[in-house]
Coordinates of C-alpha atoms and ligand atoms in Angstrom, one line a residue:
M1 CA 29.6 1.3 28.4
N2 CA 31.1 4.5 29.6
N3 CA 30.2 3.5 33.6
K4 CA 33.0 1.2 34.5
L5 CA 31.2 0.1 37.1
Y6 CA 28.2 -1.6 36.1
G7 CA 29.9 -2.8 32.7
N8 CA 30.7 -5.9 31.2
L9 CA 30.0 -8.7 31.9
I10 CA 28.1 -9.6 35.4
F11 CA 30.9 -12.7 36.2
E12 CA 33.9 -9.9 36.4
L13 CA 31.5 -8.0 38.6
S14 CA 31.3 -10.7 41.4
K15 CA 32.7 -10.2 44.7
P16 CA 33.2 -13.2 46.5
G17 CA 30.3 -13.9 49.2
R18 CA 28.0 -11.1 47.4
R19 CA 24.2 -11.8 48.2
A20 CA 21.2 -9.9 45.6
Y21 CA 18.3 -11.8 47.2
S22 CA 18.2 -14.3 49.7
L23 CA 15.1 -16.8 49.8
P24 CA 12.8 -17.0 53.1
R25 CA 14.7 -19.6 55.7
T26 CA 11.4 -20.9 56.2
G27 CA 8.3 -22.4 53.6
F28 CA 11.2 -24.7 52.1
R29 CA 11.5 -28.7 53.2
H30 CA 15.6 -29.2 53.5
Y31 CA 16.8 -32.1 50.7
D32 CA 20.4 -33.7 50.6
V33 CA 21.3 -34.1 47.0
P34 CA 22.5 -38.0 47.3
A35 CA 26.6 -38.0 47.2
D36 CA 27.3 -39.1 43.9
E37 CA 24.9 -36.3 42.3
R38 CA 27.1 -33.3 44.0
R39 CA 29.2 -31.5 41.7
A40 CA 32.8 -31.8 42.9
T41 CA 33.2 -27.6 42.6
D42 CA 31.0 -25.4 43.4
A43 CA 29.4 -23.8 39.8
A44 CA 31.2 -20.6 39.4
L45 CA 28.2 -18.1 39.4
P46 CA 28.6 -14.4 39.6
E47 CA 27.8 -13.6 43.3
C48 CA 26.6 -9.5 43.3
D49 CA 24.9 -7.3 45.0
E50 CA 21.1 -6.1 44.1
M51 CA 22.6 -2.6 43.3
T52 CA 25.2 -4.2 40.8
V53 CA 22.6 -6.4 39.0
A54 CA 20.0 -4.1 38.2
R55 CA 22.6 -1.8 37.2
H56 CA 23.9 -3.7 35.1
Y57 CA 21.6 -5.0 33.3
T58 CA 19.7 -1.2 33.0
N59 CA 22.1 -0.2 31.6
H60 CA 22.8 -2.8 29.1
S61 CA 19.3 -2.9 28.1
G62 CA 20.3 1.1 27.1
N63 CA 22.4 -0.3 24.6
N64 CA 19.7 -1.7 22.7
F65 CA 17.9 0.0 19.8
G66 CA 14.5 -0.4 18.7
V67 CA 11.7 1.5 16.7
L68 CA 11.2 3.2 19.9
N69 CA 13.9 5.0 20.3
G70 CA 14.1 5.7 16.6
F71 CA 14.1 5.4 12.4
Y72 CA 14.4 1.5 12.0
P73 CA 15.0 0.9 8.8
L74 CA 16.1 -2.5 8.2
G75 CA 14.8 -3.6 4.7
S76 CA 13.5 -6.9 4.7
C77 CA 12.8 -7.8 8.1
T78 CA 9.7 -4.8 8.3
M79 CA 10.6 -3.3 11.8
K80 CA 7.3 -1.8 12.0
Y81 CA 5.6 -0.6 15.6
N82 CA 4.1 -3.0 17.7
P83 CA 0.9 -1.1 19.3
P84 CA 1.1 -1.4 23.0
I85 CA -2.7 -3.0 22.8
N86 CA -0.9 -6.3 21.4
E87 CA 1.2 -6.6 24.0
E88 CA -1.4 -5.9 27.0
I89 CA -3.4 -8.7 24.9
A90 CA -0.4 -11.4 24.6
A91 CA 0.1 -10.3 28.6
M92 CA -3.6 -11.3 29.8
P93 CA -3.6 -14.0 32.5
A94 CA -6.2 -15.4 31.0
F95 CA -3.7 -16.6 28.1
T96 CA -0.1 -16.4 29.8
Q97 CA -1.6 -18.7 32.5
L98 CA -2.4 -21.4 30.0
H99 CA -1.0 -24.7 29.8
P100 CA -0.5 -26.6 26.2
M101 CA -1.9 -29.9 27.7
Q102 CA -4.9 -28.6 29.5
P103 CA -7.9 -30.3 28.3
D104 CA -9.8 -28.5 25.3
T105 CA -12.9 -27.5 27.1
T106 CA -10.7 -25.1 29.3
V107 CA -8.9 -23.3 26.9
Q108 CA -12.0 -23.1 23.9
G109 CA -11.1 -18.8 24.0
A110 CA -7.2 -19.1 23.1
M111 CA -8.6 -21.9 20.5
E112 CA -11.3 -19.9 19.1
A113 CA -8.3 -16.9 19.5
E114 CA -6.6 -19.4 17.3
W115 CA -9.1 -20.2 14.8
E116 CA -10.3 -16.4 14.2
L117 CA -6.6 -15.5 13.6
R118 CA -6.3 -18.2 10.7
H119 CA -9.8 -17.2 9.0
D120 CA -8.0 -13.8 9.0
L121 CA -4.7 -14.8 7.5
A122 CA -6.8 -16.8 5.1
A123 CA -9.2 -14.0 3.8
I124 CA -6.2 -11.4 3.6
T125 CA -4.5 -13.7 1.7
G126 CA -6.8 -15.5 -0.8
M127 CA -6.4 -19.2 0.8
A128 CA -8.2 -21.8 2.3
D129 CA -7.0 -22.2 5.4
F130 CA -3.4 -21.6 7.2
T131 CA -1.2 -23.6 10.0
L132 CA 0.2 -21.3 12.8
N133 CA 2.4 -24.3 13.9
P134 CA 5.6 -22.9 12.2
C135 CA 7.6 -20.2 14.7
A136 CA 9.4 -18.4 11.7
G137 CA 9.3 -17.9 8.1
A138 CA 12.4 -20.2 7.5
H139 CA 10.1 -22.6 9.7
G140 CA 6.7 -22.1 7.3
E141 CA 9.0 -22.5 4.3
L142 CA 9.6 -25.9 5.3
T143 CA 6.4 -26.6 6.0
G144 CA 5.3 -25.7 3.1
L145 CA 8.2 -27.4 1.0
M146 CA 6.7 -30.6 3.6
I147 CA 3.2 -30.0 2.2
I148 CA 4.3 -29.8 -1.5
R149 CA 6.6 -33.4 -1.5
A150 CA 3.3 -34.7 0.3
Y151 CA 1.4 -34.0 -2.0
H152 CA 3.5 -34.8 -5.2
E153 CA 4.0 -38.3 -3.1
D154 CA 0.3 -38.4 -2.5
R155 CA -0.2 -38.6 -6.6
D156 CA 2.8 -40.8 -6.8
D157 CA 4.5 -38.1 -8.3
T158 CA 7.9 -39.1 -7.1
A159 CA 10.2 -37.4 -9.3
R160 CA 9.6 -34.5 -8.6
R161 CA 12.9 -33.1 -6.9
K162 CA 13.9 -29.6 -8.0
V163 CA 12.8 -26.4 -6.4
I164 CA 13.1 -23.4 -8.4
V165 CA 14.7 -20.0 -7.0
P166 CA 15.2 -16.7 -7.9
D167 CA 18.3 -15.4 -7.8
S168 CA 17.3 -12.5 -5.7
A169 CA 15.7 -14.1 -3.2
H170 CA 16.4 -14.6 0.6
G171 CA 18.8 -16.7 1.8
T172 CA 16.2 -19.2 3.3
N173 CA 14.7 -20.0 0.6
P174 CA 17.8 -22.3 -0.9
A175 CA 18.4 -23.3 2.4
S176 CA 14.8 -24.7 3.3
A177 CA 14.3 -26.4 -0.3
A178 CA 18.0 -28.3 1.0
V179 CA 17.0 -28.8 4.5
C180 CA 13.8 -30.9 2.9
G181 CA 16.2 -33.1 0.7
L182 CA 14.6 -31.6 -2.6
E183 CA 17.4 -29.8 -5.1
V184 CA 18.0 -26.3 -5.8
V185 CA 18.0 -24.4 -8.7
E186 CA 18.5 -21.0 -9.7
V187 CA 16.4 -18.8 -11.6
K188 CA 17.8 -15.4 -13.4
S189 CA 16.7 -12.4 -12.9
T190 CA 16.1 -9.9 -15.7
A191 CA 18.4 -6.3 -16.4
D192 CA 15.1 -4.7 -14.7
G193 CA 15.1 -7.2 -10.9
R194 CA 12.3 -9.6 -11.7
V195 CA 12.3 -13.4 -12.7
D196 CA 13.1 -13.9 -15.9
V197 CA 10.5 -15.8 -18.0
E198 CA 13.0 -16.6 -20.8
D199 CA 15.5 -18.3 -18.0
L200 CA 12.8 -19.9 -16.7
K201 CA 10.6 -21.8 -19.4
P202 CA 13.6 -24.5 -19.9
L203 CA 14.3 -25.1 -16.4
L204 CA 10.6 -26.3 -15.8
G205 CA 10.1 -30.2 -16.0
P206 CA 8.1 -33.2 -14.5
D207 CA 11.1 -33.3 -12.1
V208 CA 10.6 -29.5 -10.2
A209 CA 8.1 -29.8 -7.2
A210 CA 7.7 -26.5 -7.0
M211 CA 9.3 -22.7 -7.3
M212 CA 9.3 -20.3 -4.9
M213 CA 9.0 -16.5 -5.1
T214 CA 8.7 -12.9 -2.6
N215 CA 6.2 -10.6 -4.4
P216 CA 7.2 -7.7 -4.4
N217 CA 10.4 -9.3 -4.2
T218 CA 13.7 -8.6 -2.4
L219 CA 14.1 -5.8 -5.0
G220 CA 11.2 -4.1 -3.0
L221 CA 9.7 -5.1 -7.1
F222 CA 6.4 -6.3 -8.3
E223 CA 6.4 -9.4 -10.3
H224 CA 4.4 -8.4 -12.9
D225 CA 4.5 -11.3 -14.9
I226 CA 3.0 -13.0 -11.6
P227 CA 0.5 -14.6 -13.7
K228 CA 2.3 -16.0 -17.0
I229 CA 4.5 -17.8 -14.4
A230 CA 1.8 -19.1 -12.3
Q231 CA 1.0 -20.3 -15.9
L232 CA 3.7 -22.0 -16.8
V233 CA 4.9 -23.8 -13.4
H234 CA 1.4 -25.1 -13.4
G235 CA 1.6 -26.4 -17.2
C236 CA 4.6 -28.6 -15.6
G237 CA 2.5 -29.5 -13.1
A238 CA 4.4 -28.2 -10.2
L239 CA 3.4 -25.8 -7.1
L240 CA 4.2 -22.2 -6.8
Y241 CA 5.2 -21.2 -3.0
Y242 CA 5.1 -17.2 -2.2
D243 CA 7.4 -16.4 0.6
G244 CA 5.3 -13.9 2.7
A245 CA 8.0 -11.7 3.7
N246 CA 6.8 -9.4 1.4
L247 CA 3.7 -9.5 2.1
N248 CA 3.8 -5.5 4.1
P249 CA 2.7 -3.6 0.6
L250 CA -0.1 -5.9 -0.4
L251 CA -2.0 -6.2 2.9
G252 CA -5.5 -4.8 1.4
I253 CA -4.7 -4.4 -2.3
C254 CA -4.5 -7.9 -3.8
R255 CA -3.8 -11.8 -3.0
P256 CA -1.3 -14.3 -3.2
G257 CA -4.3 -16.5 -3.5
D258 CA -5.4 -14.4 -6.6
M259 CA -1.8 -14.8 -8.2
G260 CA -1.9 -18.3 -8.5
F261 CA 0.3 -19.1 -5.4
D262 CA -0.7 -22.7 -3.8
V263 CA 1.0 -22.3 -0.5
M264 CA 2.5 -19.9 0.9
H265 CA 3.8 -18.3 4.7
V266 CA 3.4 -15.5 6.6
N267 CA 6.0 -13.7 8.7
L268 CA 4.0 -12.6 11.6
H269 CA 6.3 -11.0 13.5
K270 CA 6.9 -8.5 10.3
T271 CA 3.9 -8.0 8.8
F272 CA 1.3 -8.0 11.5
S273 CA 3.7 -6.7 14.2
T274 CA 5.4 -8.3 17.0
P275 CA 9.1 -7.0 18.3
H276 CA 11.4 -8.9 16.5
G277 CA 15.7 -8.9 16.0
G278 CA 18.2 -10.6 17.7
G279 CA 17.0 -14.1 15.9
G280 CA 13.5 -14.1 17.2
P281 CA 10.9 -14.2 18.4
G282 CA 9.3 -15.0 15.1
S283 CA 5.7 -16.8 14.2
G284 CA 5.7 -18.4 10.4
P285 CA 2.0 -19.5 9.5
V286 CA 1.5 -21.2 6.2
G287 CA -1.5 -21.0 3.8
V288 CA -2.6 -23.5 1.2
R289 CA -5.4 -23.2 -1.3
K290 CA -8.6 -25.0 -1.9
G291 CA -7.9 -28.9 -2.1
L292 CA -4.5 -29.2 -0.4
E293 CA -5.6 -28.9 3.1
K294 CA -5.2 -31.8 4.3
Y295 CA -1.2 -32.0 4.1
L296 CA -1.3 -29.3 6.5
P297 CA 0.6 -29.7 10.0
Y298 CA -1.1 -31.8 13.2
P299 CA -1.6 -30.2 16.1
R300 CA -4.9 -28.6 14.7
V301 CA -7.9 -26.4 16.0
E302 CA -11.0 -28.0 14.6
R303 CA -14.8 -26.6 15.0
E304 CA -17.3 -29.1 16.1
G305 CA -20.4 -27.2 16.0
N306 CA -20.0 -24.8 18.5
A307 CA -17.2 -26.0 20.3
F308 CA -13.2 -26.3 19.4
I309 CA -11.1 -29.6 19.7
M310 CA -7.4 -30.2 19.8
N311 CA -6.6 -32.7 16.7
R312 CA -3.4 -34.0 17.4
G313 CA -3.5 -37.0 14.7
H314 CA -1.7 -39.7 15.4
D315 CA -0.4 -38.8 18.5
A316 CA -4.3 -38.5 19.7
A317 CA -5.4 -41.9 18.1
S318 CA -1.6 -43.6 19.6
S319 CA -2.2 -45.6 16.2
S320 CA 0.8 -45.1 13.5
P321 CA 0.4 -41.7 11.6
T322 CA -1.6 -41.7 8.7
A323 CA 0.3 -41.2 5.1
H324 CA 1.7 -37.4 4.7
E325 CA 0.6 -36.1 8.0
I326 CA 3.0 -33.3 9.4
H327 CA 4.6 -32.2 12.3
V328 CA 6.5 -29.1 12.5
G329 CA 6.2 -28.7 16.6
A330 CA 4.7 -29.8 20.1
F331 CA 2.2 -27.4 19.5
T332 CA -0.1 -25.0 17.5
G333 CA 2.7 -22.4 17.4
N334 CA 4.4 -19.3 19.3
F335 CA 0.8 -18.7 20.7
A336 CA 2.0 -14.9 22.3
I337 CA 2.6 -14.1 18.8
L338 CA -0.4 -15.1 17.5
L339 CA -2.2 -13.0 19.7
R340 CA -0.5 -10.0 18.9
A341 CA -1.6 -10.6 15.3
L342 CA -4.4 -11.4 15.8
A343 CA -4.9 -8.2 18.1
Y344 CA -3.1 -6.0 15.5
I345 CA -5.6 -7.2 12.5
R346 CA -8.6 -6.5 15.0
T347 CA -7.5 -3.0 15.6
L348 CA -6.5 -1.6 12.2
G349 CA -9.5 -3.7 11.2
K350 CA -10.9 -4.5 7.5
E351 CA -11.4 -0.3 6.6
Y352 CA -7.3 0.7 8.2
I353 CA -5.4 -2.9 7.1
K354 CA -5.9 -1.2 3.5
Q355 CA -3.7 1.3 4.0
V356 CA -0.9 -0.2 5.3
G357 CA 0.0 -1.5 1.6
P358 CA -0.1 2.0 -0.1
L359 CA 1.3 4.3 3.0
A360 CA 4.2 1.9 3.0
T361 CA 4.6 1.8 -0.6
L362 CA 4.5 5.7 -0.7
N363 CA 7.4 6.2 2.0
A364 CA 9.5 3.8 0.3
N365 CA 8.9 5.7 -2.9
Y366 CA 9.3 8.8 -1.2
V367 CA 12.8 8.2 0.4
K368 CA 14.3 6.7 -2.8
E369 CA 12.9 9.8 -4.9
S370 CA 14.7 12.1 -2.8
L371 CA 18.1 10.3 -2.6
K372 CA 18.6 8.9 -5.7
D373 CA 21.1 11.6 -6.6
D374 CA 23.2 10.9 -4.4
F375 CA 23.0 7.1 -4.2
V376 CA 23.0 4.8 -7.3
L377 CA 19.8 3.4 -7.7
P378 CA 20.6 0.0 -9.5
I379 CA 17.1 -0.5 -10.8
A380 CA 14.7 3.1 -12.1
G381 CA 10.8 3.6 -11.3
P382 CA 8.6 2.7 -8.7
C383 CA 8.8 0.3 -6.2
K384 CA 6.6 -1.1 -3.3
H385 CA 7.6 -0.7 0.5
E386 CA 11.4 -0.9 0.3
F387 CA 13.9 -0.8 -2.3
V388 CA 18.0 -1.3 -3.1
F389 CA 20.8 0.9 -3.2
N390 CA 23.9 0.5 -4.8
G391 CA 26.4 2.4 -2.5
L392 CA 27.5 6.2 -3.1
K393 CA 26.8 7.8 -6.8
D394 CA 30.0 10.3 -6.9
N395 CA 31.8 8.3 -5.1
P396 CA 35.7 9.4 -5.5
T397 CA 36.9 8.1 -1.9
D398 CA 36.2 4.9 -2.0
V399 CA 33.5 5.2 0.9
T400 CA 31.3 1.5 1.0
T401 CA 28.1 0.7 2.2
L402 CA 29.1 -0.3 5.3
D403 CA 30.9 2.6 5.8
V404 CA 27.7 4.5 5.2
A405 CA 25.9 2.1 7.9
K406 CA 29.0 2.6 10.3
R407 CA 27.8 6.4 9.8
L408 CA 24.1 6.1 10.4
L409 CA 24.6 5.0 13.7
D410 CA 26.1 7.9 14.6
Y411 CA 23.1 10.2 13.7
G412 CA 20.9 7.7 16.0
Y413 CA 19.4 5.4 13.2
H414 CA 19.5 2.3 12.7
A415 CA 21.5 0.8 9.1
P416 CA 19.5 -0.4 6.8
T417 CA 20.4 -3.8 5.8
I418 CA 23.3 -4.2 3.8
Y419 CA 25.0 -6.6 1.3
F420 CA 21.6 -8.4 0.7
P421 CA 20.3 -8.8 -2.0
L422 CA 23.7 -10.4 -3.7
L423 CA 22.2 -8.9 -6.8
F424 CA 24.9 -5.8 -6.2
H425 CA 27.8 -5.6 -5.0
E426 CA 27.1 -2.1 -2.6
A427 CA 23.3 -3.1 -1.7
M428 CA 21.5 -1.3 0.7
M429 CA 18.2 -1.7 1.2
I430 CA 15.7 0.5 2.6
E431 CA 12.4 -0.4 4.0
P432 CA 10.8 3.0 6.0
T433 CA 7.3 0.8 6.7
E434 CA 3.8 2.8 6.2
N435 CA 4.1 4.7 10.6
E436 CA 6.9 6.7 9.7
S437 CA 5.6 10.5 9.4
L438 CA 6.8 12.7 6.8
E439 CA 9.1 14.8 9.5
T440 CA 11.0 11.7 9.9
L441 CA 11.6 10.4 6.2
D442 CA 12.8 13.7 5.4
E443 CA 15.3 14.4 8.9
F444 CA 16.7 11.0 7.7
I445 CA 17.0 12.0 4.2
G446 CA 19.1 15.0 5.5
V447 CA 21.0 12.9 7.4
M448 CA 21.8 10.9 4.1
R449 CA 22.8 13.3 2.2
K450 CA 24.8 14.8 4.8
I451 CA 27.0 11.6 5.5
A452 CA 27.3 11.2 0.9
K453 CA 28.6 14.8 1.1
E454 CA 30.6 13.8 4.3
A455 CA 31.8 11.2 2.2
K456 CA 34.0 13.7 -0.4
E457 CA 34.9 16.3 2.2
N458 CA 35.6 14.4 5.6
P459 CA 35.7 11.0 4.4
D460 CA 37.7 9.5 7.2
A461 CA 34.9 10.6 9.6
V462 CA 32.7 7.8 7.4
K463 CA 35.3 5.3 7.5
S464 CA 35.8 5.4 11.6
A465 CA 32.7 5.9 12.3
P466 CA 30.8 4.3 14.4
H467 CA 31.9 7.5 16.8
N468 CA 29.4 7.9 19.6
T469 CA 28.6 4.1 20.2
P470 CA 29.4 2.0 22.9
I471 CA 31.9 -0.3 20.9
T472 CA 33.4 1.1 17.3
R473 CA 33.9 -1.2 14.8
V474 CA 34.2 -4.9 14.9
D475 CA 36.0 -6.9 13.2
D476 CA 32.7 -9.7 12.0
V477 CA 34.8 -12.0 9.6
F478 CA 37.4 -12.2 12.8
A479 CA 34.7 -13.0 14.6
A480 CA 32.3 -15.7 12.7
R481 CA 35.7 -17.5 11.8
H482 CA 36.5 -17.6 15.1
P483 CA 33.9 -17.6 17.4
V484 CA 34.5 -17.6 20.9
L485 CA 31.3 -19.6 22.4
T486 CA 32.0 -19.9 26.1
Y487 CA 33.2 -17.8 28.4
A488 CA 36.2 -19.1 30.2
Q489 CA 36.9 -17.9 34.0
S490 CA 40.8 -17.7 33.2
V491 CA 40.2 -15.1 30.9
A492 CA 37.7 -13.3 33.0
N493 CA 38.5 -9.3 32.7
P494 CA 40.6 -8.7 29.8
Q495 CA 39.8 -5.5 30.5
K496 CA 41.1 -3.7 27.2
D497 CA 40.6 -0.2 28.1
Ligands
LIG1 C1 13.1 -12.4 6.7 C2 13.3 -13.6 5.5 C3 13.2 -15.1 5.5 C4 13.0 -15.8 6.4 O1 12.5 -15.5 8.1 P1 12.2 -15.5 9.5 O2 11.2 -15.0 9.8 O3 13.4 -14.6 9.3 O4 12.4 -16.7 9.3 C5 12.4 -15.3 4.6 N1 12.2 -14.9 2.8 C6 12.9 -13.1 3.1 C7 12.5 -12.3 2.1 C8 12.9 -12.5 4.8 O5 13.0 -11.2 4.5

């Protein structure tokens, strides 16, 4: 923020008595708050004039970086273009003015939209049916594992407490298993970055509930042993869970259901577009193969003839829940994101959705091959929608992946995902997505090569980057260890600059 007058915190701009907006004098009834419910002192709220408020927030919003500002190659997160038509549809008053407790007969259109999305997702993934209720990928993982647990318990197969997770997995996989009360067992990767089938075999047995997999995995590599793995996992009586965060490159090409997966989630905000970042918003519908539909959570939209009804589970009958009845949220999910996903799927249609995967794959391979002389490519060969470098190749000045990521900000790019997956010390995970033009990719490749050159010739410029952003490097370790989560008036105006 270069304009101090409108920068920092709104509290620091406060002047006693300033007002941005006054309520009309008429039209409100006076109500005396009982004395014992009143605050002893006034709340320390900021008092600012309207221009100050408007400029303060407008200037802050300019510090954001989104896919509409520039190239955003954040691997695993699939930061793809979000077509405005999705926003227009999600913002239609016919949808935004609904209340989730309205009678079913007055929300038939909204229920039909959910029904249609569920069936589109089932067709795209090869699953029998979906629940739209989970509100993030991680929430979907938890829901999926609850379904798997219910399936085993329903068969009195209660000794199954282990969940096998590859060492390349996203951190949410073991976290979800732990939250579900299950025990995490790690399976190793081979030197070519895929699940080691020989390491997997001895882990399988009557105590295994499920194996979780991401395919293509977090290195962007297709797990070509999947038929064998599915056979082994099913052979021991366990179920196979698909982490759908990397569904993007498979769109229209192949389906998790056909690979042998039993339960899966889709990150709608990744594969099916929705502006996300900074923790939200998300949506993680969960699909199941035929035979597992009865474990899907409530509430559920059901169809009776031409009408849709909301089955709320035991709440509806106000009886006790049936065995293994799952509830993961009050209503049927993050509705505005569901609408965006449906709009995205329907605007592309059957024909064009098939081009998403191949284009994402082509773009990732183009960037990877163009940069592999400057950056270490730990696993050679074709990737899917993303790939991982392990730091700079020829690196006498010890410039790190963090330095490269920070320097990219100076050139107007969002950084790729760094230090994930944990398999490589200097991991840098790049996902261009299908939307980018050849010119954009070439420009990014040029900048990455330039940074590689700077690392040798002028390493300080890279190590002290970024230079053009509102703040330079933050001490993120200190911030994590000593988080300051409240704002104390007494330490206001710590103006450092
Ligand atoms: C993003 C991601 C998740 C978690 O999804 P959220 O929607 O962020 O909860 C899980 N696995 C992988 C591989 C991911 O990239």
